[in-house]
Short mmCIF file of C-alpha atoms in Angstrom, two decimals:
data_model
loop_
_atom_site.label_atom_id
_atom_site.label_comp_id
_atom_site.label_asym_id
_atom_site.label_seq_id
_atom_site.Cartn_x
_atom_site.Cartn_y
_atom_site.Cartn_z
CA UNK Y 8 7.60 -18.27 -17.72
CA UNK Y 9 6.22 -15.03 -16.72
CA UNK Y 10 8.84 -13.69 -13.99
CA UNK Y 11 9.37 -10.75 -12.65
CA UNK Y 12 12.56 -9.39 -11.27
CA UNK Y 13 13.38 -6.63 -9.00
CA UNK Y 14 16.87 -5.12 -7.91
CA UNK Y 15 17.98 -5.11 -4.98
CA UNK Y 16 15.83 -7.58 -2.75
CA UNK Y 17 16.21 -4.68 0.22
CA UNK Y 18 18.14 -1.81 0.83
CA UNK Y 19 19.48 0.43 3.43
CA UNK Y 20 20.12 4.10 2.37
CA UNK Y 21 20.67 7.36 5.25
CA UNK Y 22 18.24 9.77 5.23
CA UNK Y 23 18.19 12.50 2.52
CA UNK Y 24 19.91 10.13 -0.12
CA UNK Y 25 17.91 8.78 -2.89
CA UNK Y 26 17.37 5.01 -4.14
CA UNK Y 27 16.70 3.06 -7.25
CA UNK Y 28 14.36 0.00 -7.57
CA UNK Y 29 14.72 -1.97 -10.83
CA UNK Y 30 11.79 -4.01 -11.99
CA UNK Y 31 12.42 -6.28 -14.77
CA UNK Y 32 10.27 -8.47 -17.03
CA UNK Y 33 12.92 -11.42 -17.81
CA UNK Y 34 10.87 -13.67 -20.34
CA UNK Y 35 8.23 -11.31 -21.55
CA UNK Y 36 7.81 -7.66 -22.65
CA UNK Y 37 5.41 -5.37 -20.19
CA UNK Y 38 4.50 -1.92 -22.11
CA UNK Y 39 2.60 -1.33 -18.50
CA UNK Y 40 3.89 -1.76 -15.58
CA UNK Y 41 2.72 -1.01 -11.91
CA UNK Y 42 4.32 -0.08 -8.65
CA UNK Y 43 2.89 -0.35 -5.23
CA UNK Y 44 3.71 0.24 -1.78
CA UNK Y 45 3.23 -1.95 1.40
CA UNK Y 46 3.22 -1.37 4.68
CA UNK Y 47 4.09 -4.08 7.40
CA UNK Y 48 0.90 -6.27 7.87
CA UNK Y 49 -1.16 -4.00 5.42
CA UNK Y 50 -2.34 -4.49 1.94
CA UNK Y 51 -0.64 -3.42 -0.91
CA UNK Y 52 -2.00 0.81 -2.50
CA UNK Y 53 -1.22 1.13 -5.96
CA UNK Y 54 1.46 4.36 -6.48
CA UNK Y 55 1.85 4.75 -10.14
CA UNK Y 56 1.53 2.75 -13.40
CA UNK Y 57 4.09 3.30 -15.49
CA UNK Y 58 3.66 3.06 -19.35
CA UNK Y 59 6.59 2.25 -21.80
CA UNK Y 60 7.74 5.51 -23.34
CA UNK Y 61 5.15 7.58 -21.64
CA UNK Y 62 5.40 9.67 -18.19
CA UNK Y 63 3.89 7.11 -15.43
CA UNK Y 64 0.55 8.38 -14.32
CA UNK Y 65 0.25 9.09 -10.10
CA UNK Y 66 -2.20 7.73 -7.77
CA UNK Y 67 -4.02 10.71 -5.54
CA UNK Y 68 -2.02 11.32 -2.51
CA UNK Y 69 1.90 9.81 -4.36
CA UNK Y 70 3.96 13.06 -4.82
CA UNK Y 71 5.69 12.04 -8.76
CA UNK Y 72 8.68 14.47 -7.47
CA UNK Y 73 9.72 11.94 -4.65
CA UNK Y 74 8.55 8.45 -6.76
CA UNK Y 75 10.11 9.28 -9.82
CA UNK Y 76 9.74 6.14 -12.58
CA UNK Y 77 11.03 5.46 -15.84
CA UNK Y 78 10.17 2.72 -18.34
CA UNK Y 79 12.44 3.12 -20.77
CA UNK Y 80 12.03 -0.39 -22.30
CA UNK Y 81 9.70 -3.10 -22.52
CA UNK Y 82 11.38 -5.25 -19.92
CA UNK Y 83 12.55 -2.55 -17.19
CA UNK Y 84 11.07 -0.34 -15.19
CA UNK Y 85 12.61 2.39 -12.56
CA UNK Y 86 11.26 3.75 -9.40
CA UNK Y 87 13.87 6.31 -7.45
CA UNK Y 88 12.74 7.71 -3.88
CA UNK Y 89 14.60 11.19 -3.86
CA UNK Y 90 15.85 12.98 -1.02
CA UNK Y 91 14.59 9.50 1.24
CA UNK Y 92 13.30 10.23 5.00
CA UNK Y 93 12.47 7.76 7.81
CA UNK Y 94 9.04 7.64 6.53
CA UNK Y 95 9.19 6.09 2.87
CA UNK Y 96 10.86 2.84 5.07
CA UNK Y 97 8.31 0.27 2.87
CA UNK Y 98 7.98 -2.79 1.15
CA UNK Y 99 7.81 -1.90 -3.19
CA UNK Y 100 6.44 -3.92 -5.36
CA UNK Y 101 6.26 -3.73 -9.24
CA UNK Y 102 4.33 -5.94 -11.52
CA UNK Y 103 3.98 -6.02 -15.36
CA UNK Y 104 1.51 -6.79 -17.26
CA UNK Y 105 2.07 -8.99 -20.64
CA UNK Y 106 1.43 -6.93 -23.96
CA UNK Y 107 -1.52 -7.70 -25.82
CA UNK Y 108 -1.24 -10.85 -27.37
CA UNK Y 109 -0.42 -12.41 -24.00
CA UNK Y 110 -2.44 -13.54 -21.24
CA UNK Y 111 -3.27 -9.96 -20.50
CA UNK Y 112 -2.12 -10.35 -16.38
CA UNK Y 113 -0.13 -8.65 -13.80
CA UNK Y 114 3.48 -10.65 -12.53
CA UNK Y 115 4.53 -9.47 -9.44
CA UNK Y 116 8.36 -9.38 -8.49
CA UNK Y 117 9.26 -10.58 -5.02
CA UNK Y 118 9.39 -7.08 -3.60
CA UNK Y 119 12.22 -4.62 -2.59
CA UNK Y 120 12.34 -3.65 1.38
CA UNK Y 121 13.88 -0.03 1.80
CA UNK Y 122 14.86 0.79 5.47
CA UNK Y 123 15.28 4.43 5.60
CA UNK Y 124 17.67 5.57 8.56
CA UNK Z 30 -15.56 2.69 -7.01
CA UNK Z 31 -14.41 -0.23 -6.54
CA UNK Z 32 -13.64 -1.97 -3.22
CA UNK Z 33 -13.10 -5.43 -2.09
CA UNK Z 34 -13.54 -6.28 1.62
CA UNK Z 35 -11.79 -9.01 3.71
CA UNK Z 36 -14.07 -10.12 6.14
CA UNK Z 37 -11.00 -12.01 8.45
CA UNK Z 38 -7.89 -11.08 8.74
CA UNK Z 39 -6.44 -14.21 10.22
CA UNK Z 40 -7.83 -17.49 9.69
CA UNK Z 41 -6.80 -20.53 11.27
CA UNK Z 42 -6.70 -23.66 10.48
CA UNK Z 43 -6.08 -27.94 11.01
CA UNK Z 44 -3.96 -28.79 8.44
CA UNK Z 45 -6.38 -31.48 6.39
CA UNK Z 46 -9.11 -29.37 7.19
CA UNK Z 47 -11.13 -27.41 4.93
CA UNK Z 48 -10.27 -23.45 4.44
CA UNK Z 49 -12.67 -20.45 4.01
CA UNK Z 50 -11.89 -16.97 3.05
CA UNK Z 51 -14.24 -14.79 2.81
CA UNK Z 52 -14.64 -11.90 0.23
CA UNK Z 53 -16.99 -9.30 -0.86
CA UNK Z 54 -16.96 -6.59 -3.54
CA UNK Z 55 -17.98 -3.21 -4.78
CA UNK Z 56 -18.16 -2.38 -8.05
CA UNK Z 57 -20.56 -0.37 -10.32
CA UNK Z 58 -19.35 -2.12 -13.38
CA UNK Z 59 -18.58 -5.93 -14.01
CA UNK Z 60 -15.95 -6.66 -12.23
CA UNK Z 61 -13.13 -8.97 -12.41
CA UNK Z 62 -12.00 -10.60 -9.74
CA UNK Z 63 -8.86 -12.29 -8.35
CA UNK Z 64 -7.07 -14.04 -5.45
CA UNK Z 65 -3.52 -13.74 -4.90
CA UNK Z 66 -1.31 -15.50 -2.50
CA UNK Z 67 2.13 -13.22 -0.88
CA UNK Z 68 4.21 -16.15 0.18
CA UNK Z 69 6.90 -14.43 3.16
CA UNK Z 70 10.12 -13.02 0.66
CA UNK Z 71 8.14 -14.07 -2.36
CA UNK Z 72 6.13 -12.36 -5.22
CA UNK Z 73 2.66 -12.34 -5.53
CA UNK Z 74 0.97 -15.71 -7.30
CA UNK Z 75 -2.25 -15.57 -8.93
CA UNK Z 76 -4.54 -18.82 -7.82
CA UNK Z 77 -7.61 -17.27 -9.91
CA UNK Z 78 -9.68 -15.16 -11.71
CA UNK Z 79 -12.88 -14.45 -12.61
CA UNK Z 80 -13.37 -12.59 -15.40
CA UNK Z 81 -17.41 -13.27 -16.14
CA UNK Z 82 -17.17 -16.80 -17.74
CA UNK Z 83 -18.17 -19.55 -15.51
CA UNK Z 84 -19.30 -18.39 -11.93
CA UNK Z 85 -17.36 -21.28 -10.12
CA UNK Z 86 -13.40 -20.88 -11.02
CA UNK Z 87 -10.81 -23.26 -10.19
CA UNK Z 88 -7.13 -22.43 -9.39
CA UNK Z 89 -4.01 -23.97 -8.96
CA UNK Z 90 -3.37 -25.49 -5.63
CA UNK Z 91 -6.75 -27.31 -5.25
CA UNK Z 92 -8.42 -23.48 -4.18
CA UNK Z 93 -11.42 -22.53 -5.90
CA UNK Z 94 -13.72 -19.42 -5.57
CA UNK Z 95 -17.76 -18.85 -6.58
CA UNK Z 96 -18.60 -15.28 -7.70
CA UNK Z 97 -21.90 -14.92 -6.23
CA UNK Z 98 -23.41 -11.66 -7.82
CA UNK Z 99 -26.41 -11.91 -5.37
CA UNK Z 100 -24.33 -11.77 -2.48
CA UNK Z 101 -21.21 -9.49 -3.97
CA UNK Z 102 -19.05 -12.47 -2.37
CA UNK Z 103 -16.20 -14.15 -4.64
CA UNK Z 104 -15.30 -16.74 -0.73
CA UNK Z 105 -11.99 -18.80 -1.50
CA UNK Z 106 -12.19 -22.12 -0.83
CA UNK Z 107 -10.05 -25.61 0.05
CA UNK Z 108 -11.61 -28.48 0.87
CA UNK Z 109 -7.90 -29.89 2.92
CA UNK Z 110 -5.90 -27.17 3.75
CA UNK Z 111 -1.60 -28.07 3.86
CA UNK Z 112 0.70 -26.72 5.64
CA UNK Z 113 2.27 -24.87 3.11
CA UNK Z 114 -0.86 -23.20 2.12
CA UNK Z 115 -0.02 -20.78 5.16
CA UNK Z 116 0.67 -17.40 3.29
CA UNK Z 117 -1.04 -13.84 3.15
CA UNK Z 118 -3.89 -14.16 1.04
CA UNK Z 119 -5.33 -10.91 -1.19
CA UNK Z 120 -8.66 -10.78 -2.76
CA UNK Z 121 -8.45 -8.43 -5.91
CA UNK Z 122 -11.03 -6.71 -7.82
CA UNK Z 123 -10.40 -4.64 -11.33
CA UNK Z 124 -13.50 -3.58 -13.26
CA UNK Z 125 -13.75 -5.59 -16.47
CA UNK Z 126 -12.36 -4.28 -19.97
CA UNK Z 127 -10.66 -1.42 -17.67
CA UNK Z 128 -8.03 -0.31 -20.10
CA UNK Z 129 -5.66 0.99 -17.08
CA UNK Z 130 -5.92 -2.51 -15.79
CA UNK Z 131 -5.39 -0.96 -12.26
CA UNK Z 132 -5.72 -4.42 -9.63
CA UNK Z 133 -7.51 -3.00 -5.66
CA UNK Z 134 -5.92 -5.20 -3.38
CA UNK Z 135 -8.43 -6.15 -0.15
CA UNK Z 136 -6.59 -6.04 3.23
CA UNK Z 137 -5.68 -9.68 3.10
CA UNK Z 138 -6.15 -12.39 4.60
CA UNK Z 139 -3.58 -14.62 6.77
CA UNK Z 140 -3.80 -18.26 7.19
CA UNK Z 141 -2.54 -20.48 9.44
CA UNK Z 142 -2.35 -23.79 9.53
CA UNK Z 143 -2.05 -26.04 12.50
CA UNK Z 144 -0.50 -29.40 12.53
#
């Protein structure tokens, strides 16, 4: 139980295009879920947790216009890097986090690698 | 704040041998703690938390930890490491009862073991 999915496993997109990420909950229902970033050989830096039916709420530094997420439902999450440069080329990863009543942790998906050209 | 610090960044190891990781925190408020393992094209896996019960906590995989308040140091342990235990390891700290749950990742930590 407890898996997280994420769509597609990597991507290649030209530069100035933009890009979803899914990040589904398959066998549980996240009203939070988190997105992070991760650079080659580098730890992961939290970008934005996203809340079901709420805007997602921005680390310091994570511009909201580029990152844009949506949680629409309890079991899917968004993130779409607009207008992509060389620059966002990065490993994202979502979690979610079971709804109270659950075990109350964070499932990480296996990760989406975007290769910006 | 808080901050978790990974003392090594690679660690290696003789498979049967035992493994070490060390990890210390910052945290004004009672932290909870946790080690993750990032297998290559795999998701993170929690081994275990610590989340103010017992100070020793044992995880899946034969790894345990010992939150050590004295010494802000939550080390990962194995007393015989295997050779699939080679992964990036993350020490994780979130302050307890946080109601934005947010999780700081440490650096991490990779191990390798040797046959």
């Amino acid at each position: 139980g407890a898996v997280v999915s994420q769509h597609p496993s990597w991507v290649i997109c030209k530069s100035g295009t933009s890009v979803k990420i899914e990040c589904r909950s398959l066998d549980f229902q996240a009203t939070t879920m988190f997105w992070y970033r991760q650079f080659p050989k580098q730890s992961l830096m939290l970008m934005a947790t996203s809340n079901e039916g709420s805007k997602a709420t921005y680390e310091q530094g994570v511009e909201k216009d580029k990152f844009l997420i949506n949680h629409a439902s309890l079991t899917l999450s968004t993130l779409t890097v607009t207008s992509a440069h060389p620059e966002d080329s990065s490993f994202y990863i979502c979690s979610a986090r079971d709804r109270p009543g659950g075990r109350g942790e964070q499932y990480f998906g296996p990760g989406t690698r975007l290769t910006v050209t | 704040a808080q901050s978790v610090t990974q003392l090594d960044s690679h660690v290696s190891v003789s498979e049967g041998t035992p493994v070490l990781l060390r990890c210390n925190y910052s945290s004004s408020y009672s932290p909870s703690l946790f080690w993750y393992v990032q297998h290559p094209n795999k998701g993170l896996q929690l081994l275990l938390k610590y989340t103010s019960a017992a100070t020793l906590v044992k995880g899946i995989n034969g790894f345990e930890a010992e939150f050590k308040k004295s010494e802000t140091s939550f080390h990962l342990t194995k007393p015989s490491a295997h050779m699939s235990d080679a992964a990036e390891y993350f020490c994780v700290v979130s302050r307890a009862g946080d109601s934005s749950y947010k999780l700081i990742f440490g650096s991490g930590t990779r191990l390798l073991v040797r046959p």
